[in-house]
Amino acid sequence: RVYDELLAGHPDAVPSALLESSRRAFMLPALGPSAPSLTSQLFVSENPRPVGEFLTRLRIRIDDLHAAFVQAGFRDCNEVITANDLARLSKLFSNPRVVERIGARSAEERDLLVRYLRQEGVVGHTNRVALVDIGWNGTIQKSLDHATKAARVNANVVGYYLGTFAPSARDSLSPMRGYLCERGLPHSRFEGLANFRQLAEFICTSARGSLLHFAAQGNRIVPIVAEPDHNEQQMECIGELHEGVLDYATLMREEGAALGVSDMSPDSAAREYFRLIGRPTAEEALTIGAMRHGDGMASNTSRAFAQFNGEKMTPDSVLADYAGCYWQQGLLNQHTPQALVLRSLLWLHEG
């Protein structure tokens, strides 16, 4: 939508379209020995969850896999863990019955994904296609590369991203370009993004549910999406953000053309964004801190960016909130009793 607004009426504008995508829907069909970095995506989780969800979000049946969970060291499929529990998760995903089911699901979804990409004109020809996304590790583009390679279908894509981190180079088959940083360089802009990358993800989030997988519907391949997991306040904030971004794009097109400004340097574009992350006002810290974010991957588990627990305030609880939040500077800069206690505790610790 931003691209269409910026290039409205431009005679050389490349036609654009929305490509339905998510890490979950692209990564699973691409699993295989040629792309080991994609396998690590099976363990992605920013929030504690029952271990069974690591499989059910891939549409893997677990009702008869109790023995596999126990053999991996779990009490049962309902034991709540984090993605840091790599040893036990790796053992679970190495179980022969689990490997077999993931392989079968991957092959089934690969066929649907490649048919969808053909249908949308992304693959199956020699024309170059630009994939535009936020970026980070380029999982969706790499998944497209490896899924089409496994299906022996031609693909000619180039990724254009807000920024790419160093792991984006692993298992990459097609070119990627980063705007604010490329493979983590320059470090100054990479650090600004990496410190609170969830904010960019929230700005670009969809107001509807996330894409789970694809399905055949007659002669068409259609996306299957989850129910929206945003409450009314979240929906309003997402709407305001999108409206503001599009208004800014209109301003850039209209006034930029009059002033002879057709583009913006990365440093100029990111200056206020990085200021917000590192030095938010009390109002910004409170408003943005209340927004909720999850890791996607077919799960609606989420938590606030920077919010204190509403229960009884203690030094331990305040420090736990600080250690576990997405945006530590957002907690520190709030004008609340808890934030005052937090600043005092950190000052005493440093002293």
CSV table of C-alpha atoms in Angstrom, one decimal:
chain,number,residue,atom,x,y,z
A,1,ARG,CA,0.0,0.0,0.0
A,2,VAL,CA,2.9,2.4,0.8
A,3,TYR,CA,4.6,1.5,-2.5
A,4,ASP,CA,1.4,2.1,-4.5
A,5,GLU,CA,0.9,5.4,-2.7
A,6,LEU,CA,4.5,6.6,-3.3
A,7,LEU,CA,4.6,5.6,-6.9
A,8,ALA,CA,1.0,6.6,-7.8
A,9,GLY,CA,0.9,7.8,-11.4
A,10,HIS,CA,4.6,7.1,-12.0
A,11,PRO,CA,4.9,5.8,-15.6
A,12,ASP,CA,7.8,3.4,-14.7
A,13,ALA,CA,6.2,1.9,-11.6
A,14,VAL,CA,6.5,-1.9,-11.4
A,15,PRO,CA,3.1,-3.6,-10.8
A,16,SER,CA,2.6,-4.7,-7.2
A,17,ALA,CA,0.5,-7.3,-5.4
A,18,LEU,CA,0.1,-8.8,-2.0
A,19,LEU,CA,1.7,-12.2,-1.6
A,20,GLU,CA,0.1,-14.1,1.3
A,21,SER,CA,2.9,-15.3,3.4
A,22,SER,CA,4.1,-16.3,6.9
A,23,ARG,CA,7.1,-18.1,8.3
A,24,ARG,CA,4.9,-21.0,9.3
A,25,ALA,CA,3.2,-21.4,5.9
A,26,PHE,CA,6.5,-21.1,3.9
A,27,MET,CA,9.0,-22.7,6.3
A,28,LEU,CA,7.4,-26.1,6.8
A,29,PRO,CA,7.2,-27.0,3.1
A,30,ALA,CA,10.9,-26.1,2.6
A,31,LEU,CA,12.3,-28.3,5.4
A,32,GLY,CA,15.1,-30.5,4.2
A,33,PRO,CA,18.9,-31.2,4.4
A,34,SER,CA,19.6,-28.4,1.9
A,35,ALA,CA,18.5,-25.7,4.3
A,36,PRO,CA,19.5,-26.6,7.9
A,37,SER,CA,18.8,-23.0,9.1
A,38,LEU,CA,15.1,-23.5,8.4
A,39,THR,CA,15.0,-26.4,10.7
A,40,SER,CA,15.8,-24.1,13.6
A,41,GLN,CA,12.6,-22.3,12.9
A,42,LEU,CA,10.7,-25.3,14.3
A,43,PHE,CA,11.8,-24.1,17.8
A,44,VAL,CA,10.9,-20.4,17.4
A,45,SER,CA,9.0,-19.1,20.4
A,46,GLU,CA,9.2,-15.8,22.3
A,47,ASN,CA,6.7,-16.9,24.9
A,48,PRO,CA,6.4,-20.0,27.1
A,49,ARG,CA,4.0,-22.6,25.7
A,50,PRO,CA,3.0,-26.3,26.2
A,51,VAL,CA,5.6,-28.4,24.4
A,52,GLY,CA,2.8,-30.0,22.4
A,53,GLU,CA,2.2,-26.7,20.6
A,54,PHE,CA,5.5,-26.9,18.9
A,55,LEU,CA,4.0,-29.8,16.9
A,56,THR,CA,0.3,-28.9,16.7
A,57,ARG,CA,1.1,-25.6,15.2
A,58,LEU,CA,2.6,-27.6,12.3
A,59,ARG,CA,-0.7,-29.6,12.1
A,60,ILE,CA,1.0,-32.7,13.5
A,61,ARG,CA,-1.2,-35.1,15.5
A,62,ILE,CA,0.1,-35.7,19.0
A,63,ASP,CA,-2.7,-37.7,20.7
A,64,ASP,CA,-0.7,-40.9,20.2
A,65,LEU,CA,2.8,-39.5,20.8
A,66,HIS,CA,2.9,-39.6,24.6
A,67,ALA,CA,5.8,-42.0,24.6
A,68,ALA,CA,7.8,-39.7,22.3
A,69,PHE,CA,7.3,-36.7,24.7
A,70,VAL,CA,8.4,-38.9,27.7
A,71,GLN,CA,11.4,-40.3,25.9
A,72,ALA,CA,12.5,-36.7,25.2
A,73,GLY,CA,12.3,-35.9,28.9
A,74,PHE,CA,9.0,-34.2,29.1
A,75,ARG,CA,6.3,-35.0,31.6
A,76,ASP,CA,3.7,-35.0,28.8
A,77,CYS,CA,2.6,-32.8,25.9
A,78,ASN,CA,1.2,-30.2,28.3
A,79,GLU,CA,4.5,-29.3,30.0
A,80,VAL,CA,5.1,-25.5,29.6
A,81,ILE,CA,8.5,-24.7,28.2
A,82,THR,CA,10.4,-22.1,26.3
A,83,ALA,CA,12.3,-22.4,23.0
A,84,ASN,CA,15.6,-22.3,25.0
A,85,ASP,CA,14.9,-25.9,26.0
A,86,LEU,CA,16.9,-27.0,22.9
A,87,ALA,CA,18.2,-30.3,24.2
A,88,ARG,CA,14.8,-31.8,24.9
A,89,LEU,CA,13.1,-30.2,21.9
A,90,SER,CA,15.9,-31.6,19.6
A,91,LYS,CA,15.4,-35.0,21.1
A,92,LEU,CA,11.6,-34.8,20.5
A,93,PHE,CA,12.0,-33.7,16.9
A,94,SER,CA,14.5,-36.5,16.3
A,95,ASN,CA,12.0,-39.1,17.3
A,96,PRO,CA,11.4,-41.4,14.2
A,97,ARG,CA,7.6,-41.1,14.5
A,98,VAL,CA,7.8,-37.3,14.8
A,99,VAL,CA,10.3,-37.1,11.9
A,100,GLU,CA,8.0,-39.2,9.7
A,101,ARG,CA,4.9,-37.0,10.4
A,102,ILE,CA,6.8,-33.8,9.8
A,103,GLY,CA,8.2,-35.1,6.5
A,104,ALA,CA,4.7,-36.1,5.3
A,105,ARG,CA,3.2,-32.8,6.3
A,106,SER,CA,6.1,-30.9,4.7
A,107,ALA,CA,5.6,-32.7,1.3
A,108,GLU,CA,1.9,-32.1,1.4
A,109,GLU,CA,2.2,-28.4,2.1
A,110,ARG,CA,5.1,-28.0,-0.4
A,111,ASP,CA,2.8,-29.0,-3.2
A,112,LEU,CA,0.2,-26.5,-2.1
A,113,LEU,CA,2.7,-23.7,-1.6
A,114,VAL,CA,4.3,-24.2,-5.0
A,115,ARG,CA,0.9,-24.3,-6.7
A,116,TYR,CA,0.0,-21.0,-4.9
A,117,LEU,CA,3.2,-19.4,-6.0
A,118,ARG,CA,2.6,-20.5,-9.6
A,119,GLN,CA,-1.0,-19.2,-9.4
A,120,GLU,CA,0.2,-15.8,-8.2
A,121,GLY,CA,2.8,-15.5,-10.9
A,122,VAL,CA,5.8,-15.6,-8.6
A,123,VAL,CA,7.5,-18.8,-9.9
A,124,GLY,CA,7.4,-21.0,-13.0
A,125,HIS,CA,8.8,-18.4,-15.4
A,126,THR,CA,12.0,-16.4,-16.0
A,127,ASN,CA,10.8,-12.9,-15.1
A,128,ARG,CA,12.4,-11.4,-12.1
A,129,VAL,CA,10.2,-10.8,-9.1
A,130,ALA,CA,10.9,-8.5,-6.1
A,131,LEU,CA,9.9,-9.7,-2.7
A,132,VAL,CA,9.5,-6.8,-0.3
A,133,ASP,CA,9.2,-7.5,3.5
A,134,ILE,CA,10.6,-6.5,6.8
A,135,GLY,CA,13.5,-8.9,6.6
A,136,TRP,CA,15.8,-10.0,9.5
A,137,ASN,CA,16.8,-13.5,8.5
A,138,GLY,CA,15.0,-13.8,5.2
A,139,THR,CA,13.2,-17.0,6.2
A,140,ILE,CA,10.3,-16.6,3.8
A,141,GLN,CA,12.5,-15.9,0.8
A,142,LYS,CA,14.9,-18.8,1.7
A,143,SER,CA,11.9,-21.1,2.2
A,144,LEU,CA,10.5,-20.1,-1.3
A,145,ASP,CA,14.0,-20.8,-2.8
A,146,HIS,CA,14.3,-24.3,-1.2
A,147,ALA,CA,10.6,-25.3,-1.7
A,148,THR,CA,10.7,-24.5,-5.4
A,149,LYS,CA,14.2,-26.1,-5.8
A,150,ALA,CA,12.8,-29.3,-4.2
A,151,ALA,CA,9.8,-29.2,-6.6
A,152,ARG,CA,12.1,-28.4,-9.5
A,153,VAL,CA,10.2,-25.2,-10.4
A,154,ASN,CA,12.0,-22.2,-11.7
A,155,ALA,CA,12.2,-19.1,-9.5
A,156,ASN,CA,13.9,-15.8,-10.1
A,157,VAL,CA,13.4,-13.6,-7.0
A,158,VAL,CA,15.3,-10.7,-5.3
A,159,GLY,CA,14.5,-9.7,-1.7
A,160,TYR,CA,14.2,-6.1,-0.7
A,161,TYR,CA,14.0,-5.5,3.1
A,162,LEU,CA,13.9,-2.9,5.8
A,163,GLY,CA,17.0,-4.7,7.1
A,164,THR,CA,18.8,-8.1,7.1
A,165,PHE,CA,20.8,-9.6,9.9
A,166,ALA,CA,23.9,-11.8,9.6
A,167,PRO,CA,22.0,-15.2,9.6
A,168,SER,CA,20.2,-14.1,6.4
A,169,ALA,CA,23.3,-15.3,4.5
A,170,ARG,CA,22.9,-18.9,5.7
A,171,ASP,CA,21.3,-21.3,3.1
A,172,SER,CA,20.4,-18.3,0.9
A,173,LEU,CA,20.0,-19.1,-2.8
A,174,SER,CA,18.8,-15.8,-4.2
A,175,PRO,CA,19.9,-12.2,-3.7
A,176,MET,CA,18.8,-10.0,-0.8
A,177,ARG,CA,19.1,-6.3,-0.2
A,178,GLY,CA,18.7,-4.4,3.1
A,179,TYR,CA,17.8,-0.7,3.4
A,180,LEU,CA,18.8,0.2,7.0
A,181,CYS,CA,21.3,-2.6,7.3
A,182,GLU,CA,22.5,-5.5,5.3
A,183,ARG,CA,23.7,-8.7,7.0
A,184,GLY,CA,24.0,-6.7,10.2
A,185,LEU,CA,26.0,-3.8,8.8
A,186,PRO,CA,26.5,-1.0,9.6
A,187,HIS,CA,26.4,-2.1,13.2
A,188,SER,CA,25.0,1.2,14.4
A,189,ARG,CA,21.7,0.8,12.5
A,190,PHE,CA,21.6,-3.0,13.0
A,191,GLU,CA,21.8,-2.4,16.8
A,192,GLY,CA,18.9,0.1,16.7
A,193,LEU,CA,16.7,-2.4,14.8
A,194,ALA,CA,17.8,-5.5,16.8
A,195,ASN,CA,17.2,-3.9,20.2
A,196,PHE,CA,13.4,-3.7,19.5
A,197,ARG,CA,12.7,-5.4,16.2
A,198,GLN,CA,9.2,-6.2,17.5
A,199,LEU,CA,8.1,-2.6,17.0
A,200,ALA,CA,8.7,-2.8,13.2
A,201,GLU,CA,6.8,-6.1,13.2
A,202,PHE,CA,3.9,-4.5,15.0
A,203,ILE,CA,3.8,-1.5,12.7
A,204,CYS,CA,3.6,-3.9,9.7
A,205,THR,CA,1.2,-6.3,11.2
A,206,SER,CA,-2.1,-7.2,9.6
A,207,ALA,CA,-5.3,-6.4,11.4
A,208,ARG,CA,-6.6,-9.9,10.4
A,209,GLY,CA,-5.3,-13.3,11.7
A,210,SER,CA,-2.0,-14.7,10.6
A,211,LEU,CA,-1.6,-17.1,7.7
A,212,LEU,CA,-1.6,-20.7,8.8
A,213,HIS,CA,-1.2,-22.7,5.6
A,214,PHE,CA,-2.7,-23.1,2.1
A,215,ALA,CA,-5.6,-25.3,0.9
A,216,ALA,CA,-7.1,-26.3,-2.4
A,217,GLN,CA,-10.5,-24.8,-3.1
A,218,GLY,CA,-11.7,-26.0,-6.5
A,219,ASN,CA,-9.1,-24.9,-9.1
A,220,ARG,CA,-7.7,-22.2,-6.7
A,221,ILE,CA,-5.2,-22.4,-3.9
A,222,VAL,CA,-6.4,-20.2,-1.0
A,223,PRO,CA,-4.9,-19.0,2.3
A,224,ILE,CA,-6.2,-20.4,5.6
A,225,VAL,CA,-5.8,-17.7,8.3
A,226,ALA,CA,-6.2,-17.7,12.0
A,227,GLU,CA,-8.9,-15.8,13.9
A,228,PRO,CA,-7.7,-12.2,14.6
A,229,ASP,CA,-6.0,-12.2,18.0
A,230,HIS,CA,-6.1,-8.4,18.5
A,231,ASN,CA,-8.5,-6.8,21.0
A,232,GLU,CA,-10.4,-3.6,20.1
A,233,GLN,CA,-7.6,-1.3,21.5
A,234,GLN,CA,-5.0,-3.2,19.4
A,235,MET,CA,-7.1,-2.9,16.3
A,236,GLU,CA,-7.5,0.8,16.8
A,237,CYS,CA,-3.7,1.3,17.3
A,238,ILE,CA,-2.9,-0.8,14.2
A,239,GLY,CA,-5.4,1.3,12.2
A,240,GLU,CA,-3.9,4.6,13.4
A,241,LEU,CA,-0.4,3.4,12.6
A,242,HIS,CA,-1.3,2.3,9.1
A,243,GLU,CA,-3.2,5.5,8.4
A,244,GLY,CA,-0.3,7.6,9.6
A,245,VAL,CA,2.2,5.7,7.5
A,246,LEU,CA,0.1,6.1,4.3
A,247,ASP,CA,-0.4,9.8,5.1
A,248,TYR,CA,3.3,10.2,5.3
A,249,ALA,CA,3.8,8.4,2.0
A,250,THR,CA,1.3,10.8,0.4
A,251,LEU,CA,3.2,13.7,1.8
A,252,MET,CA,6.5,12.3,0.5
A,253,ARG,CA,5.1,11.9,-3.0
A,254,GLU,CA,3.4,15.3,-3.2
A,255,GLU,CA,5.8,17.6,-1.3
A,256,GLY,CA,8.9,15.6,-2.1
A,257,ALA,CA,8.3,16.0,-5.8
A,258,ALA,CA,7.8,19.7,-5.4
A,259,LEU,CA,11.1,20.0,-3.5
A,260,GLY,CA,13.0,17.6,-5.9
A,261,VAL,CA,13.4,14.9,-3.1
A,262,SER,CA,12.7,11.5,-4.5
A,263,ASP,CA,14.3,9.3,-1.8
A,264,MET,CA,15.6,9.5,1.8
A,265,SER,CA,18.9,8.3,3.2
A,266,PRO,CA,18.7,5.4,5.7
A,267,ASP,CA,20.1,7.6,8.5
A,268,SER,CA,17.5,10.3,7.9
A,269,ALA,CA,14.7,7.8,7.6
A,270,ALA,CA,15.5,6.0,10.8
A,271,ARG,CA,16.5,8.9,13.1
A,272,GLU,CA,13.2,9.4,14.8
A,273,TYR,CA,12.5,5.7,14.9
A,274,PHE,CA,15.7,5.0,16.8
A,275,ARG,CA,15.1,8.1,19.0
A,276,LEU,CA,11.7,6.5,20.0
A,277,ILE,CA,13.3,3.2,20.8
A,278,GLY,CA,16.2,4.6,22.9
A,279,ARG,CA,14.6,7.8,24.4
A,280,PRO,CA,10.9,7.5,24.4
A,281,THR,CA,8.8,10.2,26.1
A,282,ALA,CA,6.7,9.0,29.1
A,283,GLU,CA,3.6,9.1,26.9
A,284,GLU,CA,5.2,7.1,24.2
A,285,ALA,CA,6.6,4.6,26.7
A,286,LEU,CA,3.1,4.1,28.2
A,287,THR,CA,1.1,4.0,25.0
A,288,ILE,CA,3.4,1.8,23.0
A,289,GLY,CA,4.4,-0.3,26.0
A,290,ALA,CA,0.8,-1.5,26.3
A,291,MET,CA,0.7,-2.9,22.8
A,292,ARG,CA,0.9,-6.7,22.6
A,293,HIS,CA,3.1,-8.9,20.4
A,294,GLY,CA,3.6,-12.6,19.7
A,295,ASP,CA,6.0,-14.6,17.7
A,296,GLY,CA,3.4,-15.8,15.2
A,297,MET,CA,4.2,-19.3,13.9
A,298,ALA,CA,0.5,-20.3,14.1
A,299,SER,CA,0.2,-19.2,17.8
A,300,ASN,CA,-1.7,-16.3,19.3
A,301,THR,CA,0.4,-16.3,22.5
A,302,SER,CA,1.5,-12.7,23.2
A,303,ARG,CA,2.6,-10.3,25.8
A,304,ALA,CA,2.9,-6.5,26.2
A,305,PHE,CA,6.0,-4.6,24.9
A,306,ALA,CA,6.7,-2.9,28.2
A,307,GLN,CA,4.1,-3.3,31.0
A,308,PHE,CA,4.4,-3.9,34.7
A,309,ASN,CA,2.5,-6.8,36.3
A,310,GLY,CA,-0.7,-5.5,37.8
A,311,GLU,CA,-0.3,-7.6,40.9
A,312,LYS,CA,1.3,-6.5,44.2
A,313,MET,CA,4.5,-4.5,43.5
A,314,THR,CA,7.8,-5.9,45.0
A,315,PRO,CA,11.4,-5.3,44.1
A,316,ASP,CA,11.6,-8.9,42.7
A,317,SER,CA,8.4,-8.4,40.6
A,318,VAL,CA,9.6,-5.1,39.2
A,319,LEU,CA,13.0,-6.5,38.2
A,320,ALA,CA,11.3,-9.6,36.8
A,321,ASP,CA,9.1,-7.4,34.6
A,322,TYR,CA,12.2,-5.5,33.4
A,323,ALA,CA,14.1,-8.7,32.6
A,324,GLY,CA,11.2,-10.3,30.7
A,325,CYS,CA,9.9,-7.4,28.6
A,326,TYR,CA,10.5,-6.8,24.9
A,327,TRP,CA,11.4,-3.1,25.4
A,328,GLN,CA,13.3,-2.3,28.6
A,329,GLN,CA,13.7,1.4,27.8
A,330,GLY,CA,9.9,1.6,27.5
A,331,LEU,CA,9.5,0.4,31.1
A,332,LEU,CA,12.3,2.7,32.5
A,333,ASN,CA,10.8,5.9,30.9
A,334,GLN,CA,7.2,5.5,32.2
A,335,HIS,CA,6.0,7.9,34.9
A,336,THR,CA,4.5,5.3,37.2
A,337,PRO,CA,5.3,4.2,40.8
A,338,GLN,CA,6.7,0.9,39.4
A,339,ALA,CA,9.0,2.7,37.0
A,340,LEU,CA,10.3,4.9,39.8
A,341,VAL,CA,11.1,1.8,41.9
A,342,LEU,CA,12.8,0.2,38.9
A,343,ARG,CA,15.0,3.2,38.3
A,344,SER,CA,15.9,3.4,42.0
A,345,LEU,CA,16.8,-0.3,42.1
A,346,LEU,CA,18.9,-0.1,39.0
A,347,TRP,CA,20.7,3.0,40.3
A,348,LEU,CA,21.4,1.2,43.6
A,349,HIS,CA,22.7,-1.8,41.7
A,350,GLU,CA,25.0,0.3,39.5
A,351,GLY,CA,26.2,2.1,42.6
